[in-house]
Short mmCIF file of C-alpha atoms in Angstrom, two decimals:
data_model
loop_
_atom_site.label_atom_id
_atom_site.label_comp_id
_atom_site.label_asym_id
_atom_site.label_seq_id
_atom_site.Cartn_x
_atom_site.Cartn_y
_atom_site.Cartn_z
CA MET C 205 97.85 146.07 88.39
CA SER C 206 95.01 143.39 87.65
CA LYS C 207 92.17 142.71 89.17
CA ASN C 208 92.50 139.38 90.87
CA GLU C 209 96.68 141.00 91.70
CA ASP C 210 94.49 144.01 93.33
CA ALA C 211 92.19 140.97 95.01
CA TYR C 212 95.79 139.46 96.73
CA MET C 213 97.09 142.64 97.37
CA GLY C 214 93.75 143.60 99.32
CA GLN C 215 92.15 140.55 100.42
CA ASP C 216 95.39 138.50 101.31
CA LEU C 217 97.56 141.46 102.50
CA GLY C 218 97.76 140.92 106.51
CA GLN C 219 97.90 137.66 106.00
CA ILE C 220 100.99 137.89 103.78
CA LEU C 221 102.41 140.44 106.15
CA LYS C 222 102.11 138.25 108.76
CA TRP C 223 103.87 135.55 107.01
CA LEU C 224 106.70 137.80 106.11
CA GLU C 225 106.88 139.49 109.47
CA GLY C 226 107.08 136.12 110.87
CA GLN C 227 110.25 135.20 108.73
CA LYS C 228 112.77 138.16 110.28
CA LEU C 229 115.48 136.51 112.21
CA LYS C 230 114.86 137.59 115.79
CA ALA C 231 118.34 136.07 118.23
CA PRO C 232 120.60 138.37 116.35
CA ALA C 233 118.87 141.01 118.61
CA MET C 234 118.31 139.00 121.95
CA LYS C 235 121.75 139.47 123.30
CA GLU C 236 120.09 140.96 126.47
CA ALA C 237 117.48 138.44 126.94
CA SER C 238 117.23 135.39 128.99
CA PRO C 239 119.31 132.19 127.60
CA PHE C 240 115.91 130.52 127.68
CA HIS C 241 114.07 132.13 125.35
CA ARG C 242 116.84 133.39 123.36
CA ASN C 243 118.12 129.67 122.45
CA LEU C 244 114.55 129.00 121.09
CA GLU C 245 114.55 131.67 119.35
CA VAL C 246 118.07 130.71 117.48
CA ALA C 247 116.41 127.18 116.45
CA LEU C 248 113.31 129.23 114.92
CA ASP C 249 115.70 131.51 112.98
CA GLN C 250 116.83 128.32 111.20
CA ARG C 251 113.69 128.11 109.78
CA ARG C 252 113.46 131.66 109.39
CA ALA C 253 116.07 131.69 107.63
CA ASP C 254 115.04 129.51 104.18
CA HIS C 255 111.67 131.41 104.81
CA SER C 256 109.70 127.83 106.53
CA LEU C 257 108.66 129.76 109.54
CA LEU C 258 105.16 128.00 110.23
CA THR C 259 102.73 130.37 111.06
CA LEU C 260 98.92 130.28 111.68
CA HIS C 261 97.15 132.02 108.70
CA ARG C 262 93.35 132.32 107.55
CA PHE C 263 92.56 132.29 103.84
CA GLU C 264 88.66 132.55 104.41
CA HIS C 265 87.22 133.35 101.09
CA LYS C 266 89.54 131.46 98.74
CA VAL C 267 88.22 128.40 97.27
CA ASP C 268 89.39 125.41 98.85
CA PHE C 269 91.51 122.96 97.72
CA SER C 270 93.99 122.49 100.82
CA SER C 271 91.39 120.91 103.72
CA ASN C 272 90.57 117.66 104.76
CA ASP C 273 87.50 118.65 104.50
CA PHE C 274 86.92 115.86 101.79
CA LEU C 275 83.13 115.30 101.28
CA SER C 276 82.33 118.67 102.20
CA LEU C 277 80.75 117.45 105.11
CA ALA C 278 81.87 120.41 106.95
CA THR C 279 81.08 123.39 104.91
CA SER C 280 77.39 121.70 102.99
CA GLY C 281 75.16 121.93 106.19
CA LEU C 282 75.13 118.42 106.15
CA LEU C 283 76.55 117.12 108.89
CA ARG C 284 75.63 119.83 111.34
CA ASP C 285 71.73 119.25 110.66
CA ALA C 286 72.42 115.22 111.22
CA PHE C 287 74.55 116.35 114.60
CA LEU C 288 71.51 118.68 115.49
CA GLU C 289 68.89 116.21 115.18
CA GLU C 290 71.61 113.85 117.41
CA LEU C 291 71.67 116.33 120.11
CA ARG C 292 67.86 116.39 119.95
CA THR C 293 67.33 113.14 120.50
CA ASN C 294 69.95 113.18 123.34
CA PRO C 295 68.45 116.17 125.14
CA ASN C 296 69.90 115.62 128.76
CA PHE C 297 73.65 114.97 127.97
CA ALA C 298 76.21 116.44 130.36
CA VAL C 299 78.86 119.04 127.95
CA GLY C 300 81.90 117.78 129.97
CA SER C 301 83.16 114.10 130.23
CA THR C 302 84.72 114.58 133.58
CA ALA C 303 87.49 112.25 133.81
CA SER C 304 89.60 109.48 132.03
CA ARG C 305 87.47 106.54 130.35
CA ILE C 306 88.93 104.15 133.05
CA ALA C 307 87.85 106.86 136.39
CA ASP C 308 84.56 108.70 135.98
CA GLY C 309 84.74 109.70 131.89
CA ASN C 310 82.73 106.35 130.76
CA ASN C 311 79.13 106.34 130.16
CA ALA C 312 76.28 103.98 128.17
CA TYR C 313 76.37 106.54 125.00
CA MET C 314 79.57 106.15 124.19
CA GLU C 315 80.10 102.31 124.66
CA ALA C 316 76.99 102.21 122.67
CA VAL C 317 78.84 104.58 119.74
CA GLU C 318 81.67 102.18 120.14
CA LYS C 319 79.66 99.18 119.49
CA HIS C 320 77.75 101.03 116.24
CA ILE C 321 81.29 101.55 115.36
CA ALA C 322 82.63 98.13 115.63
CA ASP C 323 79.30 96.85 113.89
CA PHE C 324 79.53 99.14 110.67
CA HIS C 325 83.48 97.83 110.04
CA GLY C 326 82.96 94.87 110.97
CA ALA C 327 85.06 94.74 114.15
CA GLU C 328 85.43 93.18 117.54
CA GLY C 329 85.06 96.08 119.17
CA ALA C 330 85.97 99.59 119.17
CA LEU C 331 87.52 102.03 121.40
CA LEU C 332 87.14 105.73 121.20
CA VAL C 333 90.27 108.21 121.87
CA GLY C 334 90.94 111.66 121.72
CA SER C 335 92.40 111.84 118.05
CA GLY C 336 94.39 110.49 115.74
CA TYR C 337 97.68 111.06 117.31
CA ASP C 338 96.43 109.82 120.39
CA GLY C 339 95.40 106.14 118.74
CA ASN C 340 98.70 106.00 117.09
CA CYS C 341 100.93 106.94 120.07
CA ALA C 342 98.74 104.26 122.21
CA ILE C 343 99.05 101.44 120.15
CA PHE C 344 102.73 101.33 119.19
CA SER C 345 103.58 102.09 122.79
CA ALA C 346 101.72 99.59 124.32
CA VAL C 347 100.61 96.99 121.78
CA PRO C 348 103.93 95.66 121.33
CA ARG C 349 105.64 93.15 123.82
CA PRO C 350 108.70 92.91 124.81
CA GLY C 351 110.83 90.74 121.85
CA ASP C 352 108.34 92.04 119.28
CA VAL C 353 109.40 93.55 116.14
CA ILE C 354 107.56 96.55 114.35
CA VAL C 355 108.30 96.23 110.68
CA TYR C 356 106.56 99.77 109.29
CA ASP C 357 106.07 101.23 105.81
CA GLU C 358 109.11 103.95 105.01
CA LEU C 359 106.23 106.66 104.85
CA ILE C 360 104.34 105.65 107.92
CA HIS C 361 102.82 108.80 109.91
CA ALA C 362 105.15 111.27 112.32
CA SER C 363 102.38 110.13 114.65
CA ALA C 364 103.69 106.04 114.31
CA HIS C 365 106.91 107.22 114.51
CA ASP C 366 106.19 109.16 118.00
CA GLY C 367 104.38 105.98 119.45
CA MET C 368 107.28 103.44 118.67
CA LYS C 369 109.82 106.18 120.79
CA SER C 370 107.51 104.42 123.68
CA SER C 371 107.74 101.02 122.55
CA MET C 372 108.46 97.76 124.10
CA ALA C 373 109.45 96.50 120.78
CA ALA C 374 113.34 96.91 120.54
CA THR C 375 113.59 96.07 116.88
CA GLN C 376 111.97 98.02 114.27
CA LEU C 377 112.14 98.04 110.54
CA PRO C 378 110.95 99.88 107.62
CA PHE C 379 110.00 98.74 104.41
CA LYS C 380 110.52 100.32 100.55
CA HIS C 381 107.30 102.24 100.50
CA ASN C 382 104.21 99.95 99.08
CA ASN C 383 106.92 97.54 98.05
CA ALA C 384 105.06 93.92 98.79
CA GLU C 385 108.48 92.12 97.72
CA ALA C 386 110.36 94.53 99.80
CA LEU C 387 108.55 93.93 102.58
CA ARG C 388 108.94 89.78 102.11
CA GLU C 389 112.72 90.31 102.10
CA VAL C 390 112.37 92.61 105.88
CA LEU C 391 110.47 89.75 107.35
CA VAL C 392 112.36 86.34 105.36
CA GLU C 393 115.55 88.05 106.92
CA LEU C 394 113.43 88.94 109.99
CA LYS C 395 112.68 85.01 110.67
CA THR C 396 116.09 83.58 109.56
CA ASN C 397 118.40 86.04 112.04
CA GLN C 398 115.58 85.70 115.08
CA SER C 399 115.48 82.97 116.29
CA LEU C 400 111.82 83.75 118.63
CA ILE C 401 109.89 85.10 115.68
CA ARG C 402 111.17 81.94 113.87
CA ASP C 403 109.78 79.33 116.70
CA GLY C 404 106.38 81.80 116.86
CA SER C 405 106.70 82.92 120.31
CA ARG C 406 107.14 86.52 119.86
CA CYS C 407 105.36 88.87 117.10
CA VAL C 408 106.29 90.53 114.20
CA LEU C 409 103.79 93.87 113.82
CA VAL C 410 103.51 95.06 110.35
CA ALA C 411 102.40 99.01 109.98
CA VAL C 412 100.56 100.87 107.04
CA GLU C 413 97.92 103.59 105.77
CA SER C 414 95.20 102.71 103.58
CA VAL C 415 95.93 105.63 101.83
CA TYR C 416 99.29 108.12 102.44
CA SER C 417 98.06 112.01 102.30
CA MET C 418 101.51 113.00 100.65
CA ASP C 419 100.94 111.08 97.34
CA GLY C 420 96.91 110.10 97.61
CA ASP C 421 98.43 106.55 96.75
CA VAL C 422 96.80 103.06 98.26
CA THR C 423 98.57 100.80 100.27
CA PRO C 424 98.83 96.91 98.37
CA LEU C 425 96.48 95.40 100.98
CA ALA C 426 95.68 92.29 100.09
CA ASP C 427 99.40 91.66 98.95
CA ILE C 428 100.43 92.70 102.26
CA VAL C 429 98.33 90.05 104.08
CA SER C 430 99.44 87.13 101.44
CA VAL C 431 103.51 87.72 102.22
CA VAL C 432 102.68 87.38 106.05
CA GLU C 433 100.31 85.13 106.17
CA GLU C 434 103.13 83.13 104.33
CA ILE C 435 106.00 83.73 106.37
CA PHE C 436 104.16 83.54 109.04
CA PRO C 437 101.46 80.68 108.92
CA ALA C 438 101.05 80.87 112.90
CA GLY C 439 100.02 83.97 113.17
CA ASN C 440 102.88 86.00 114.65
CA GLY C 441 102.41 88.28 112.18
CA GLN C 442 100.20 90.81 112.28
CA ILE C 443 99.18 93.81 110.53
CA ILE C 444 97.80 97.38 111.93
CA ILE C 445 96.44 100.01 109.02
CA ASP C 446 95.63 103.65 109.80
CA GLU C 447 92.38 104.19 107.98
CA ALA C 448 92.75 107.68 108.58
CA HIS C 449 91.86 109.00 104.72
CA SER C 450 90.09 106.35 103.26
CA THR C 451 87.08 106.59 106.10
CA GLY C 452 83.90 107.63 104.52
CA LEU C 453 85.89 107.45 100.89
CA LEU C 454 86.56 103.26 100.17
CA GLY C 455 84.19 100.87 101.24
CA LYS C 456 80.74 100.19 100.75
CA ASN C 457 79.16 103.64 102.47
CA GLY C 458 82.74 105.02 103.91
CA ARG C 459 83.80 101.66 105.23
CA GLY C 460 87.42 101.52 104.51
CA LEU C 461 90.10 99.89 102.84
CA VAL C 462 90.03 97.20 104.87
CA CYS C 463 86.11 96.42 104.32
CA GLU C 464 86.51 97.23 100.95
CA LEU C 465 88.76 93.87 99.97
CA GLY C 466 87.36 91.54 102.22
CA LEU C 467 89.88 91.11 104.83
CA GLU C 468 88.52 92.28 108.18
CA LYS C 469 89.39 89.00 109.75
CA LYS C 470 92.93 89.19 108.42
CA VAL C 471 93.75 92.59 110.20
CA ALA C 472 94.94 92.74 114.14
CA ILE C 473 94.24 96.52 114.27
CA ARG C 474 92.23 99.69 112.16
CA LEU C 475 92.56 103.21 113.44
CA HIS C 476 89.60 105.03 111.69
CA THR C 477 89.92 108.41 112.82
CA TYR C 478 87.19 111.36 111.84
CA GLY C 479 88.56 114.83 111.43
CA LYS C 480 88.80 114.36 107.56
CA GLY C 481 86.49 112.23 105.64
CA LEU C 482 83.60 112.38 108.61
CA GLY C 483 83.61 114.95 110.58
CA THR C 484 84.76 117.58 109.56
CA THR C 485 85.93 112.66 101.71
CA GLY C 486 84.89 112.55 97.55
CA GLY C 487 85.19 115.04 95.13
CA ARG C 488 85.05 115.85 91.48
CA CYS C 489 88.12 115.10 89.75
CA THR C 490 87.61 114.34 86.40
CA THR C 491 88.24 117.81 84.93
CA MET C 492 91.34 118.32 87.18
CA VAL C 493 93.14 115.45 86.55
CA MET C 494 92.50 115.99 82.31
CA ARG C 495 93.75 118.94 82.78
CA LEU C 496 96.41 118.23 85.02
CA GLY C 497 97.53 115.06 83.21
CA ALA C 498 99.65 117.56 80.38
CA ILE C 499 100.94 119.86 82.90
CA ILE C 500 102.11 117.18 85.23
CA LEU C 501 103.65 115.23 82.16
CA GLY C 502 104.94 117.75 79.90
CA VAL C 503 106.64 120.25 82.56
CA PHE C 504 107.15 118.46 85.68
CA SER C 505 109.52 116.04 85.14
CA TRP C 506 111.70 118.09 86.42
CA LEU C 507 103.71 117.27 97.37
CA THR C 508 98.86 117.51 109.87
CA LEU C 509 97.31 118.35 112.76
CA SER C 510 95.96 115.08 114.15
CA ASP C 511 92.18 114.54 113.79
CA ILE C 512 89.70 115.39 116.54
CA ILE C 513 88.44 111.56 118.17
CA ALA C 514 89.54 108.56 116.34
CA ALA C 515 88.25 104.78 116.93
CA ILE C 516 90.20 101.67 117.51
CA LEU C 517 89.00 98.79 116.14
CA ALA C 518 90.12 95.50 117.22
CA SER C 519 89.46 91.83 119.22
CA PRO C 520 89.13 92.63 123.15
CA SER C 521 92.94 91.43 124.02
CA VAL C 522 93.77 94.59 122.26
CA LEU C 523 91.58 97.00 123.34
CA ASP C 524 91.90 95.55 126.93
CA THR C 525 95.76 95.74 126.54
CA LEU C 526 95.40 99.67 125.47
CA LEU C 527 93.22 100.59 128.29
CA ASN C 528 95.90 99.06 130.78
CA PHE C 529 99.19 100.00 129.29
CA ALA C 530 98.25 102.92 126.90
CA ARG C 531 99.61 106.13 128.87
CA PRO C 532 97.24 108.69 126.02
CA ILE C 533 93.83 106.98 126.64
CA ILE C 534 95.01 106.37 130.42
CA PHE C 535 96.57 109.74 130.95
CA THR C 536 93.39 111.97 128.99
CA THR C 537 90.33 113.04 129.63
CA ALA C 538 87.22 111.09 127.41
CA PRO C 539 85.68 112.44 124.76
CA SER C 540 83.33 114.60 125.11
CA PHE C 541 79.55 114.10 124.13
CA PRO C 542 79.03 116.75 121.29
CA MET C 543 82.36 115.55 119.57
CA ILE C 544 81.07 111.97 120.22
CA ALA C 545 77.71 112.71 118.92
CA ALA C 546 79.24 114.19 115.27
CA ILE C 547 80.94 111.04 114.93
CA GLN C 548 77.59 108.98 115.11
CA ALA C 549 75.98 111.74 112.98
CA GLY C 550 78.31 111.37 110.84
CA TYR C 551 78.19 107.12 111.11
CA LYS C 552 74.40 107.38 110.37
CA LEU C 553 75.22 109.65 106.91
CA MET C 554 77.59 106.98 105.77
CA GLU C 555 74.98 104.22 106.61
CA SER C 556 72.39 105.98 104.69
CA GLY C 557 74.34 106.29 102.00
CA ARG C 558 73.52 109.99 101.98
CA THR C 559 77.55 110.49 101.50
CA GLN C 560 77.40 107.27 98.74
CA GLN C 561 76.86 110.21 95.43
CA GLU C 562 80.28 111.57 96.78
CA SER C 563 82.64 108.73 96.58
CA ASP C 564 80.59 107.09 93.48
CA ILE C 565 82.39 110.28 91.29
CA TRP C 566 85.62 108.78 93.06
CA GLN C 567 84.99 105.37 91.36
CA ASP C 568 83.42 106.49 88.17
CA ALA C 569 86.33 107.87 87.43
CA VAL C 570 88.51 105.64 88.33
CA ASP C 571 86.28 102.52 86.24
CA SER C 572 86.72 105.25 83.36
CA GLY C 573 90.97 105.37 83.56
CA ILE C 574 90.61 109.01 84.25
CA CYS C 575 92.26 108.53 87.52
CA SER C 576 95.45 107.76 85.77
CA ILE C 577 97.87 110.12 86.35
CA PRO C 578 101.20 109.53 86.16
CA VAL C 579 104.09 111.99 87.93
CA SER C 580 106.05 112.30 85.01
CA GLU C 581 106.62 109.78 82.24
CA ASP C 582 109.06 107.32 83.42
CA VAL C 583 106.78 106.47 86.27
CA GLU C 584 103.85 103.78 85.83
CA SER C 585 100.41 105.47 86.21
CA ARG C 586 97.99 104.85 89.05
CA SER C 587 95.37 102.10 88.82
CA PHE C 588 94.04 103.94 91.76
CA VAL C 589 93.76 107.51 92.65
CA THR C 590 92.13 109.16 96.13
CA GLN C 591 91.07 112.78 96.32
CA PHE C 592 94.76 113.63 97.07
CA LEU C 593 96.62 115.04 94.10
CA PRO C 594 100.20 116.22 94.30
CA VAL C 595 102.15 118.79 92.06
CA TRP C 596 105.55 118.12 91.95
CA THR C 597 107.54 120.92 91.31
CA ARG C 598 111.66 122.02 91.65
CA GLN C 599 112.92 123.11 95.32
CA GLY C 600 111.07 125.92 96.16
CA GLN C 601 109.55 126.83 93.40
CA ASN C 602 106.55 125.03 95.21
CA TYR C 603 105.87 128.61 96.72
CA PHE C 604 105.52 130.21 93.64
CA LEU C 605 102.52 127.86 92.15
CA THR C 606 100.94 128.13 95.89
CA MET C 607 101.20 131.80 95.37
CA HIS C 608 100.31 132.20 92.00
CA LEU C 609 97.03 130.03 93.04
CA HIS C 610 96.54 132.08 96.35
CA ARG C 611 96.54 135.11 93.63
CA ASP C 612 94.11 133.30 91.28
CA GLY C 613 91.75 132.93 95.09
CA PHE C 614 92.97 129.53 95.00
CA ASN C 615 93.63 128.00 98.52
CA ALA C 616 96.41 125.36 98.03
CA THR C 617 99.19 124.23 100.18
CA PRO C 618 103.23 123.82 100.01
CA ILE C 619 104.78 120.94 101.10
CA ASP C 620 108.36 120.69 102.38
CA PRO C 621 110.78 118.47 103.92
CA PRO C 622 111.18 117.33 106.39
CA VAL C 623 107.41 116.31 106.04
CA VAL C 624 108.29 114.76 102.06
CA PRO C 625 111.84 113.71 101.71
CA ARG C 626 114.11 115.60 100.37
CA GLY C 627 113.99 116.59 96.29
CA THR C 628 110.18 116.42 96.28
CA GLY C 629 108.87 119.45 97.27
CA ARG C 630 105.05 120.15 95.74
CA VAL C 631 101.76 121.50 96.55
CA ARG C 632 99.50 119.35 97.35
CA LEU C 633 95.77 119.85 95.87
CA ILE C 634 92.29 118.41 97.72
CA ILE C 635 89.61 117.77 95.55
CA HIS C 636 86.14 118.03 97.84
CA ALA C 637 82.85 116.80 96.62
CA GLY C 638 81.56 120.01 97.05
CA ASN C 639 84.46 122.15 94.55
CA THR C 640 82.36 122.80 91.11
CA ASP C 641 83.30 122.44 87.78
CA GLU C 642 83.88 125.50 87.36
CA GLU C 643 86.39 126.15 90.31
CA VAL C 644 88.30 122.86 89.46
CA GLU C 645 88.81 123.98 85.14
CA GLY C 646 89.95 127.19 86.95
CA LEU C 647 92.31 125.49 89.37
CA ALA C 648 93.65 123.83 86.33
CA SER C 649 93.93 126.31 84.71
CA SER C 650 95.56 128.64 87.07
CA VAL C 651 97.76 125.55 87.21
CA ILE C 652 98.44 125.85 83.18
CA ASP C 653 98.95 129.61 83.41
CA TRP C 654 101.75 129.13 85.96
CA ALA C 655 103.23 126.60 84.47
CA GLN C 656 103.97 128.35 81.15
CA GLU C 657 104.95 131.71 83.09
CA MET C 658 108.09 129.72 84.44
CA LEU C 659 108.61 127.64 81.10
CA ASP C 660 108.40 131.77 79.80
CA ILE C 661 111.33 132.60 82.41
CA GLN C 662 113.30 129.63 81.86
CA HIS C 663 113.51 129.87 78.29
CA GLY C 664 114.67 134.18 78.54
CA GLU C 665 111.23 135.20 76.70
CA THR C 666 110.30 137.47 79.70
CA GLY C 667 113.27 140.11 79.41
CA GLY C 668 115.24 139.08 82.18
CA LYS C 669 111.89 138.55 84.41
CA GLU C 670 113.37 135.46 87.20
CA VAL C 671 111.06 135.17 89.47
CA PRO C 672 107.16 134.86 89.02
CA SER C 673 104.30 137.70 88.74
CA ALA C 674 102.46 136.02 91.73
CA MET C 675 105.78 136.52 93.81
CA LYS C 676 106.45 139.82 92.70
CA GLU C 677 103.74 140.79 94.53
CA VAL C 678 105.14 139.34 97.53
CA TYR C 679 108.42 140.42 97.32
CA LYS C 680 107.09 143.87 97.33
CA LEU C 681 105.39 144.01 100.49
CA ALA C 682 108.25 141.85 101.93
CA ALA C 683 109.71 145.73 101.26
CA VAL C 684 106.60 147.53 102.79
CA ALA C 685 107.08 144.96 105.72
CA ASN C 686 110.78 146.10 105.64
CA VAL C 687 111.57 141.75 105.33
CA LYS C 688 115.20 142.43 104.01
CA GLU C 689 115.81 138.53 104.55
CA LEU C 690 113.05 137.66 102.34
CA ASP C 691 116.03 137.76 98.68
CA PRO C 692 114.43 137.47 95.59
CA SER C 693 117.60 136.69 93.95
CA ARG C 694 117.36 133.64 95.93
CA MET C 695 114.44 132.53 94.81
CA ALA C 696 114.53 133.16 91.25
CA VAL C 697 114.05 130.75 88.36
CA ASN C 698 117.56 130.28 87.84
CA SER C 699 118.73 129.63 91.06
CA PHE C 700 117.35 125.83 90.83
CA GLU C 701 118.64 124.72 87.51
#
């Protein structure tokens, strides 16, 4: 066994065994159990049957190409030092917030931070909420009025969909991802067929994200604004944008996509979250892109938990509507001082320019044309690439690649439906500001090695082996754990032609 394989078997043994144990079917052995628990296990067994049951895990000693700590602020100590300084300058703080915002949970510090956030992003006002998920649920459940229509990008985040389920907007229509002309067609049809929309007494709310995290692509916001203003010159067409993955990365000092494009007056509602770039964005993509470009073209032509604390940027009318009608805000405890202090510390870092160097790396790569990675030969090159690098594979083989990367000491995440559309399973790589050139080079080399192994297997150059070496180690562990459900024959390369 190689040195890497030995480390893989040793360091990850407990975590892999935990995952394998989780894939064992449980319902058949629960005939005497209560229907309540048995029915839950029947539902879970549907995931166990194809080895997709989610379990909690820890891969603490691997190079991070998986987390949302884009600018490495959470691990560099930069944010920690700024946070501790914020605590020192406010020594008499109360740890808990004691109640919801509309009861006794409001305070002067929170209002001051909200004003700071609004000023930083060029917004009329800001409202802190418990999470990005809560923010989207609040916006889409409370803001649309009866008779309004929501038109959304087909790849909008799950939290927006959950908010729309509680919305008073009965009509909710998707448009083709990142396609302004497809949006135009939907809006023209709405205006033609709905008299209240046509006469301007009811509104159309267009929902998009600045950066879509599964593919790393950026919304054509300027084109979308132009289409909405053209179709609805009276102002009954408005835009809602989720800036979760652009905070700290795009715009001057990390102000986001809206500010980068100078569209602060053109977007009705912005949602900025702080569990990714700011709190808890950037990266060093040059080496990775140069190495992976050839892999993607030559081999792959055959892809969360909500953020802690978010801010909704909008007009006083919108913010008052949220305070009065948004259940995720009304019926939840206000954010605590330590959480808000961490946000304030992050904003002070961005405002000072101390996070700009990491973001400049991205812009240099974009300007030089390096960050343009077509997924395959028949897909247009991207004009702008963010920190997300999805490596698409054949069905099921994203797990092969993930295990290979884990064995080589890199933490990466396999993504499957329903998170992404069926047939688009992938390994999502996230490049961080703190990743060194050596780490990125090692990651690229590991992916290349895996690709070569898969090609050798496909071409019959491995003496009949149908499973890559890293997965063979997993199957050995499966035998140790007596997980009969993990059948190697179901995951052989030839099974996915």
